[in-house]
Amino acid sequence: EAGVAQSPRYKIIEKRQSVAFWCNPISGHATLYWYQQILGQGPKLLIQFQNNGVVDDSQLPKDRFSAERLKGVDSTLKIQPAKLEDSAVYLCASSVLQGAANYGYTFGSGTRLTVV
Amino acid sequence: QKEVEQNSGPLSVPEGAIASLNCTYSDRGSQSFFWYRQYSGKSPELIMSIYSNGDKEDGRFTAQLNKASQYVSLLIRDSQPSDSATYLCAAHGGSWGKLQFGAGTQVVVTP
């Protein structure tokens, strides 16, 4: 089974620039998540998709972050304009949900963003 | 109040000893609990899941859950240098599968 694919692996941009990250989940996984992990902290959920609909974006800074999941498969997370505090690893994960149980995520390799 | 709390460590463990990691959670509606291992510069890797009170063993790992006390723990027996990593505790609540992560406990296994 192929894992969760993410690109790019690394990105360095200047503040106020824009950046986009791409994620391809495991085939058949209807739920896709974007997490932000700042150095020394646990992952924080930014947005969760069920198929191509958003079910939770309560912690997404909507003035600068946007995400979409067209056709319920691939997803793109965009930051515009970037701030220094956006420096973090952006993790994509996918899962299969069955009822109210979650059988755990599979994370992609992440994109390490440095804003200078 | 953080929803999932862990001691940040580092937890220094001699090789061959037992590493004991603790985690508490605040949401009583949480139903599923997970331990992830994260090596430096890598993404989290699921190592254990537990859904009901009691112990669950998988190889050298044992997860323990006490829902009344809102407490989850992970034991690593016969610790090896390759176990040196940050261990993230995560709790799931609700029907949409949102996981809340703790900040992680760094484990250092010394030869």
Short mmCIF file of N, CA, C and O in Angstrom, two decimals, chain B residues 2-104:
data_model
loop_
_atom_site.label_atom_id
_atom_site.label_comp_id
_atom_site.label_asym_id
_atom_site.label_seq_id
_atom_site.Cartn_x
_atom_site.Cartn_y
_atom_site.Cartn_z
N LYS B 2 -4.57 22.54 28.30
CA LYS B 2 -4.29 21.72 27.15
C LYS B 2 -5.16 20.47 27.20
O LYS B 2 -5.38 19.90 28.27
N GLU B 3 -5.60 20.03 26.03
CA GLU B 3 -6.50 18.89 26.00
C GLU B 3 -5.78 17.58 26.25
O GLU B 3 -6.35 16.65 26.81
N VAL B 4 -4.54 17.48 25.80
CA VAL B 4 -3.73 16.29 26.02
C VAL B 4 -2.39 16.76 26.58
O VAL B 4 -1.72 17.60 25.96
N GLU B 5 -2.03 16.25 27.74
CA GLU B 5 -0.80 16.69 28.39
C GLU B 5 0.18 15.55 28.59
O GLU B 5 -0.21 14.45 28.97
N GLN B 6 1.43 15.87 28.34
CA GLN B 6 2.51 14.91 28.54
C GLN B 6 3.69 15.64 29.17
O GLN B 6 3.87 16.84 28.95
N ASN B 7 4.49 14.91 29.91
CA ASN B 7 5.75 15.46 30.38
C ASN B 7 6.69 15.56 29.19
O ASN B 7 6.82 14.63 28.41
N SER B 8 7.35 16.72 29.06
CA SER B 8 8.18 16.94 27.87
C SER B 8 9.49 16.17 27.91
O SER B 8 10.09 15.89 26.87
N GLY B 9 9.94 15.81 29.12
CA GLY B 9 11.21 15.10 29.24
C GLY B 9 12.40 16.07 29.16
O GLY B 9 12.22 17.27 29.42
N PRO B 10 13.59 15.60 28.79
CA PRO B 10 13.80 14.25 28.30
C PRO B 10 13.77 13.20 29.41
O PRO B 10 14.13 13.47 30.54
N LEU B 11 13.31 12.02 29.02
CA LEU B 11 13.30 10.87 29.89
C LEU B 11 14.51 10.01 29.53
O LEU B 11 14.58 9.48 28.42
N SER B 12 15.45 9.95 30.43
CA SER B 12 16.68 9.20 30.18
C SER B 12 16.52 7.79 30.74
O SER B 12 16.21 7.63 31.93
N VAL B 13 16.74 6.80 29.90
CA VAL B 13 16.51 5.40 30.28
C VAL B 13 17.74 4.57 29.90
O VAL B 13 18.22 4.66 28.76
N PRO B 14 18.29 3.81 30.83
CA PRO B 14 19.41 2.93 30.46
C PRO B 14 18.96 1.84 29.51
O PRO B 14 17.80 1.37 29.56
N GLU B 15 19.85 1.45 28.63
CA GLU B 15 19.54 0.38 27.69
C GLU B 15 19.13 -0.88 28.45
O GLU B 15 19.76 -1.26 29.44
N GLY B 16 18.03 -1.51 28.01
CA GLY B 16 17.54 -2.71 28.64
C GLY B 16 16.50 -2.47 29.72
O GLY B 16 15.82 -3.40 30.16
N ALA B 17 16.36 -1.22 30.14
CA ALA B 17 15.39 -0.89 31.19
C ALA B 17 14.00 -0.61 30.59
O ALA B 17 13.82 -0.65 29.37
N ILE B 18 13.05 -0.34 31.48
CA ILE B 18 11.69 -0.03 31.05
C ILE B 18 11.51 1.49 31.04
O ILE B 18 11.80 2.17 32.02
N ALA B 19 11.01 1.99 29.92
CA ALA B 19 10.64 3.42 29.82
C ALA B 19 9.15 3.53 30.07
O ALA B 19 8.35 2.78 29.49
N SER B 20 8.76 4.45 30.94
CA SER B 20 7.35 4.64 31.28
C SER B 20 6.93 6.06 30.92
O SER B 20 7.48 7.03 31.44
N LEU B 21 5.97 6.18 30.01
CA LEU B 21 5.51 7.47 29.54
C LEU B 21 4.05 7.66 29.93
O LEU B 21 3.25 6.71 29.82
N ASN B 22 3.71 8.86 30.36
CA ASN B 22 2.37 9.14 30.84
C ASN B 22 1.70 10.24 30.03
O ASN B 22 2.36 11.11 29.46
N CYS B 23 0.39 10.19 30.03
CA CYS B 23 -0.41 11.14 29.26
C CYS B 23 -1.78 11.28 29.94
O CYS B 23 -2.37 10.28 30.36
N THR B 24 -2.26 12.50 30.07
CA THR B 24 -3.61 12.73 30.57
C THR B 24 -4.38 13.53 29.53
O THR B 24 -3.80 14.28 28.75
N TYR B 25 -5.70 13.35 29.55
CA TYR B 25 -6.53 14.05 28.58
C TYR B 25 -7.73 14.65 29.29
O TYR B 25 -8.16 14.16 30.33
N SER B 26 -8.27 15.71 28.73
CA SER B 26 -9.33 16.45 29.41
C SER B 26 -10.72 16.14 28.87
O SER B 26 -11.72 16.33 29.58
N ASP B 27 -10.82 15.68 27.63
CA ASP B 27 -12.13 15.44 27.02
C ASP B 27 -12.64 14.05 27.37
O ASP B 27 -12.15 13.04 26.86
N ARG B 28 -13.66 14.01 28.26
CA ARG B 28 -14.19 12.70 28.68
C ARG B 28 -14.87 11.96 27.54
O ARG B 28 -15.12 10.77 27.65
N GLY B 29 -15.19 12.67 26.45
CA GLY B 29 -15.80 12.03 25.29
C GLY B 29 -14.80 11.31 24.41
O GLY B 29 -15.20 10.63 23.45
N SER B 30 -13.52 11.43 24.72
CA SER B 30 -12.50 10.75 23.91
C SER B 30 -12.70 9.24 24.00
O SER B 30 -12.95 8.69 25.06
N GLN B 31 -12.57 8.60 22.84
CA GLN B 31 -12.88 7.17 22.78
C GLN B 31 -11.69 6.31 22.39
O GLN B 31 -11.64 5.12 22.71
N SER B 32 -10.77 6.90 21.65
CA SER B 32 -9.63 6.13 21.14
C SER B 32 -8.36 6.89 21.43
O SER B 32 -8.34 8.13 21.40
N PHE B 33 -7.30 6.13 21.68
CA PHE B 33 -6.05 6.75 22.10
C PHE B 33 -4.90 6.10 21.35
O PHE B 33 -4.93 4.90 21.06
N PHE B 34 -3.91 6.92 21.07
CA PHE B 34 -2.83 6.46 20.20
C PHE B 34 -1.50 6.95 20.74
O PHE B 34 -1.40 8.03 21.32
N TRP B 35 -0.49 6.15 20.47
CA TRP B 35 0.89 6.57 20.71
C TRP B 35 1.61 6.58 19.38
O TRP B 35 1.57 5.59 18.63
N TYR B 36 2.25 7.71 19.11
CA TYR B 36 3.05 7.86 17.91
C TYR B 36 4.51 8.06 18.32
O TYR B 36 4.80 8.72 19.30
N ARG B 37 5.39 7.53 17.53
CA ARG B 37 6.82 7.74 17.73
C ARG B 37 7.31 8.68 16.62
O ARG B 37 6.97 8.50 15.44
N GLN B 38 8.10 9.66 16.99
CA GLN B 38 8.61 10.61 16.02
C GLN B 38 10.11 10.78 16.20
O GLN B 38 10.58 11.32 17.20
N TYR B 39 10.86 10.30 15.23
CA TYR B 39 12.29 10.53 15.21
C TYR B 39 12.55 11.96 14.74
O TYR B 39 11.75 12.53 14.01
N SER B 40 13.68 12.49 15.16
CA SER B 40 14.03 13.86 14.81
C SER B 40 14.03 14.06 13.30
O SER B 40 14.66 13.31 12.56
N GLY B 41 13.29 15.04 12.84
CA GLY B 41 13.24 15.36 11.42
C GLY B 41 12.32 14.45 10.61
O GLY B 41 12.26 14.57 9.38
N LYS B 42 11.62 13.56 11.28
CA LYS B 42 10.71 12.64 10.59
C LYS B 42 9.27 12.89 11.00
O LYS B 42 9.00 13.61 11.96
N SER B 43 8.36 12.28 10.28
CA SER B 43 6.95 12.44 10.62
C SER B 43 6.54 11.39 11.65
O SER B 43 7.21 10.38 11.82
N PRO B 44 5.44 11.63 12.37
CA PRO B 44 5.00 10.67 13.39
C PRO B 44 4.60 9.33 12.79
O PRO B 44 4.02 9.26 11.70
N GLU B 45 4.91 8.28 13.54
CA GLU B 45 4.64 6.90 13.11
C GLU B 45 3.78 6.24 14.18
O GLU B 45 4.16 6.20 15.36
N LEU B 46 2.62 5.71 13.79
CA LEU B 46 1.73 5.07 14.75
C LEU B 46 2.34 3.78 15.28
O LEU B 46 2.74 2.91 14.49
N ILE B 47 2.43 3.65 16.61
CA ILE B 47 2.98 2.43 17.18
C ILE B 47 1.97 1.67 18.03
O ILE B 47 2.08 0.44 18.15
N MET B 48 1.01 2.35 18.62
CA MET B 48 0.03 1.66 19.48
C MET B 48 -1.29 2.39 19.42
O MET B 48 -1.33 3.62 19.35
N SER B 49 -2.36 1.63 19.52
CA SER B 49 -3.69 2.18 19.68
C SER B 49 -4.39 1.42 20.79
O SER B 49 -4.11 0.23 20.99
N ILE B 50 -5.25 2.11 21.53
CA ILE B 50 -5.99 1.44 22.60
C ILE B 50 -7.36 2.08 22.71
O ILE B 50 -7.49 3.31 22.62
N TYR B 51 -8.37 1.24 22.90
CA TYR B 51 -9.74 1.72 22.85
C TYR B 51 -10.53 1.43 24.13
O TYR B 51 -11.55 2.06 24.38
N SER B 52 -10.08 0.45 24.90
CA SER B 52 -10.83 0.08 26.10
C SER B 52 -9.91 0.05 27.30
O SER B 52 -8.68 -0.06 27.16
N ASN B 53 -10.49 0.17 28.46
CA ASN B 53 -9.71 0.18 29.69
C ASN B 53 -8.88 -1.10 29.83
O ASN B 53 -9.30 -2.19 29.43
N GLY B 54 -7.70 -0.93 30.38
CA GLY B 54 -6.84 -2.07 30.61
C GLY B 54 -5.53 -1.93 29.85
O GLY B 54 -5.12 -0.83 29.50
N ASP B 55 -4.89 -3.05 29.65
CA ASP B 55 -3.60 -3.10 28.98
C ASP B 55 -3.71 -3.70 27.60
O ASP B 55 -4.55 -4.57 27.35
N LYS B 56 -2.83 -3.23 26.73
CA LYS B 56 -2.71 -3.82 25.40
C LYS B 56 -1.23 -3.94 25.09
O LYS B 56 -0.50 -2.96 25.17
N GLU B 57 -0.82 -5.15 24.75
CA GLU B 57 0.60 -5.40 24.53
C GLU B 57 0.85 -5.69 23.05
O GLU B 57 0.07 -6.36 22.37
N ASP B 58 1.98 -5.14 22.57
CA ASP B 58 2.41 -5.41 21.20
C ASP B 58 3.93 -5.41 21.19
O ASP B 58 4.55 -4.36 21.20
N GLY B 59 4.48 -6.61 21.22
CA GLY B 59 5.94 -6.72 21.26
C GLY B 59 6.49 -6.14 22.55
O GLY B 59 6.06 -6.52 23.64
N ARG B 60 7.42 -5.21 22.43
CA ARG B 60 8.01 -4.59 23.63
C ARG B 60 7.18 -3.44 24.18
O ARG B 60 7.54 -2.84 25.18
N PHE B 61 6.09 -3.11 23.51
CA PHE B 61 5.26 -1.98 23.90
C PHE B 61 3.99 -2.45 24.61
O PHE B 61 3.36 -3.42 24.19
N THR B 62 3.63 -1.75 25.69
CA THR B 62 2.36 -1.98 26.37
C THR B 62 1.69 -0.63 26.59
O THR B 62 2.29 0.27 27.17
N ALA B 63 0.46 -0.52 26.10
CA ALA B 63 -0.33 0.69 26.35
C ALA B 63 -1.33 0.37 27.45
O ALA B 63 -1.87 -0.73 27.52
N GLN B 64 -1.57 1.36 28.29
CA GLN B 64 -2.52 1.21 29.39
C GLN B 64 -3.50 2.37 29.33
O GLN B 64 -3.10 3.51 29.12
N LEU B 65 -4.77 2.06 29.54
CA LEU B 65 -5.81 3.09 29.49
C LEU B 65 -6.68 3.00 30.73
O LEU B 65 -7.14 1.91 31.10
N ASN B 66 -6.93 4.14 31.35
CA ASN B 66 -7.85 4.25 32.48
C ASN B 66 -8.75 5.45 32.20
O ASN B 66 -8.37 6.59 32.43
N LYS B 67 -9.93 5.17 31.68
CA LYS B 67 -10.83 6.26 31.29
C LYS B 67 -11.38 7.01 32.50
O LYS B 67 -11.63 8.21 32.41
N ALA B 68 -11.56 6.33 33.61
CA ALA B 68 -12.06 7.02 34.80
C ALA B 68 -11.09 8.09 35.26
O ALA B 68 -11.49 9.17 35.69
N SER B 69 -9.80 7.79 35.16
CA SER B 69 -8.77 8.74 35.56
C SER B 69 -8.29 9.59 34.40
O SER B 69 -7.44 10.47 34.59
N GLN B 70 -8.80 9.32 33.20
CA GLN B 70 -8.41 10.06 31.99
C GLN B 70 -6.91 10.01 31.81
O GLN B 70 -6.25 11.05 31.63
N TYR B 71 -6.42 8.80 31.81
CA TYR B 71 -4.98 8.57 31.86
C TYR B 71 -4.61 7.47 30.86
O TYR B 71 -5.26 6.44 30.78
N VAL B 72 -3.55 7.74 30.12
CA VAL B 72 -3.02 6.76 29.17
C VAL B 72 -1.52 6.66 29.42
O VAL B 72 -0.87 7.68 29.69
N SER B 73 -0.99 5.48 29.30
CA SER B 73 0.46 5.34 29.47
C SER B 73 1.02 4.38 28.44
O SER B 73 0.29 3.63 27.79
N LEU B 74 2.31 4.47 28.27
CA LEU B 74 3.04 3.58 27.35
C LEU B 74 4.27 3.08 28.07
O LEU B 74 5.04 3.89 28.61
N LEU B 75 4.44 1.77 28.07
CA LEU B 75 5.65 1.17 28.61
C LEU B 75 6.46 0.59 27.45
O LEU B 75 5.90 -0.06 26.56
N ILE B 76 7.75 0.86 27.48
CA ILE B 76 8.66 0.27 26.50
C ILE B 76 9.62 -0.61 27.28
O ILE B 76 10.44 -0.12 28.07
N ARG B 77 9.50 -1.91 27.08
CA ARG B 77 10.37 -2.86 27.79
C ARG B 77 11.66 -3.08 27.00
O ARG B 77 11.70 -2.89 25.77
N ASP B 78 12.72 -3.46 27.73
CA ASP B 78 14.00 -3.74 27.08
C ASP B 78 14.38 -2.62 26.12
O ASP B 78 14.62 -2.84 24.92
N SER B 79 14.40 -1.40 26.64
CA SER B 79 14.64 -0.21 25.79
C SER B 79 15.95 -0.33 25.03
O SER B 79 16.98 -0.77 25.57
N GLN B 80 15.89 0.06 23.76
CA GLN B 80 17.05 0.02 22.87
C GLN B 80 17.40 1.44 22.43
O GLN B 80 16.53 2.31 22.39
N PRO B 81 18.65 1.67 22.04
CA PRO B 81 19.01 3.02 21.55
C PRO B 81 18.12 3.46 20.40
O PRO B 81 17.84 4.66 20.26
N SER B 82 17.62 2.52 19.62
CA SER B 82 16.73 2.88 18.50
C SER B 82 15.36 3.37 18.97
O SER B 82 14.58 3.89 18.16
N ASP B 83 15.08 3.21 20.27
CA ASP B 83 13.82 3.74 20.82
C ASP B 83 13.94 5.23 21.17
O ASP B 83 12.94 5.86 21.54
N SER B 84 15.13 5.78 21.06
CA SER B 84 15.32 7.21 21.34
C SER B 84 14.55 8.03 20.31
O SER B 84 14.84 7.99 19.11
N ALA B 85 13.57 8.74 20.78
CA ALA B 85 12.66 9.49 19.90
C ALA B 85 11.73 10.31 20.78
O ALA B 85 11.79 10.23 22.02
N THR B 86 10.86 11.06 20.15
CA THR B 86 9.78 11.74 20.87
C THR B 86 8.51 10.93 20.70
O THR B 86 8.19 10.50 19.58
N TYR B 87 7.81 10.69 21.80
CA TYR B 87 6.58 9.89 21.77
C TYR B 87 5.39 10.82 22.00
O TYR B 87 5.31 11.50 23.02
N LEU B 88 4.50 10.80 21.03
CA LEU B 88 3.32 11.66 21.06
C LEU B 88 2.10 10.85 21.47
O LEU B 88 1.83 9.79 20.91
N CYS B 89 1.38 11.38 22.43
CA CYS B 89 0.10 10.79 22.84
C CYS B 89 -1.01 11.55 22.11
O CYS B 89 -0.94 12.78 21.96
N ALA B 90 -2.02 10.82 21.64
CA ALA B 90 -3.12 11.46 20.92
C ALA B 90 -4.44 10.86 21.37
O ALA B 90 -4.53 9.65 21.61
N ALA B 91 -5.44 11.70 21.47
CA ALA B 91 -6.78 11.27 21.87
C ALA B 91 -7.77 11.64 20.78
O ALA B 91 -7.70 12.73 20.20
N HIS B 92 -8.69 10.73 20.53
CA HIS B 92 -9.72 10.97 19.52
C HIS B 92 -11.09 11.04 20.19
O HIS B 92 -11.43 10.21 21.01
N GLY B 93 -11.84 12.08 19.81
CA GLY B 93 -13.19 12.18 20.32
C GLY B 93 -14.11 12.64 19.22
O GLY B 93 -13.71 13.34 18.31
N GLY B 94 -15.34 12.22 19.27
CA GLY B 94 -16.30 12.66 18.27
C GLY B 94 -16.28 11.77 17.04
O GLY B 94 -15.42 10.92 16.87
N SER B 95 -17.20 12.01 16.17
CA SER B 95 -17.41 11.11 15.05
C SER B 95 -16.55 11.41 13.84
O SER B 95 -16.49 10.62 12.92
N TRP B 96 -15.88 12.54 13.82
CA TRP B 96 -15.14 12.91 12.62
C TRP B 96 -13.66 12.61 12.70
O TRP B 96 -12.91 12.99 11.82
N GLY B 97 -13.22 11.98 13.76
CA GLY B 97 -11.86 11.47 13.79
C GLY B 97 -10.78 12.49 14.06
O GLY B 97 -9.62 12.25 13.73
N LYS B 98 -11.12 13.61 14.65
CA LYS B 98 -10.10 14.61 14.96
C LYS B 98 -9.23 14.09 16.10
O LYS B 98 -9.72 13.68 17.14
N LEU B 99 -7.93 14.11 15.90
CA LEU B 99 -6.99 13.72 16.95
C LEU B 99 -6.40 14.96 17.59
O LEU B 99 -5.99 15.88 16.90
N GLN B 100 -6.36 14.94 18.92
CA GLN B 100 -5.67 15.97 19.67
C GLN B 100 -4.36 15.37 20.15
O GLN B 100 -4.35 14.31 20.78
N PHE B 101 -3.27 16.06 19.87
CA PHE B 101 -1.95 15.55 20.24
C PHE B 101 -1.41 16.30 21.44
O PHE B 101 -1.63 17.50 21.61
N GLY B 102 -0.66 15.56 22.26
CA GLY B 102 0.15 16.20 23.27
C GLY B 102 1.43 16.73 22.64
O GLY B 102 1.69 16.52 21.46
N ALA B 103 2.22 17.41 23.45
CA ALA B 103 3.46 18.02 22.94
C ALA B 103 4.58 17.00 22.79
O ALA B 103 5.59 17.29 22.14
N GLY B 104 4.38 15.81 23.37
CA GLY B 104 5.38 14.76 23.21
C GLY B 104 6.35 14.67 24.36
O GLY B 104 6.64 15.66 25.03
#
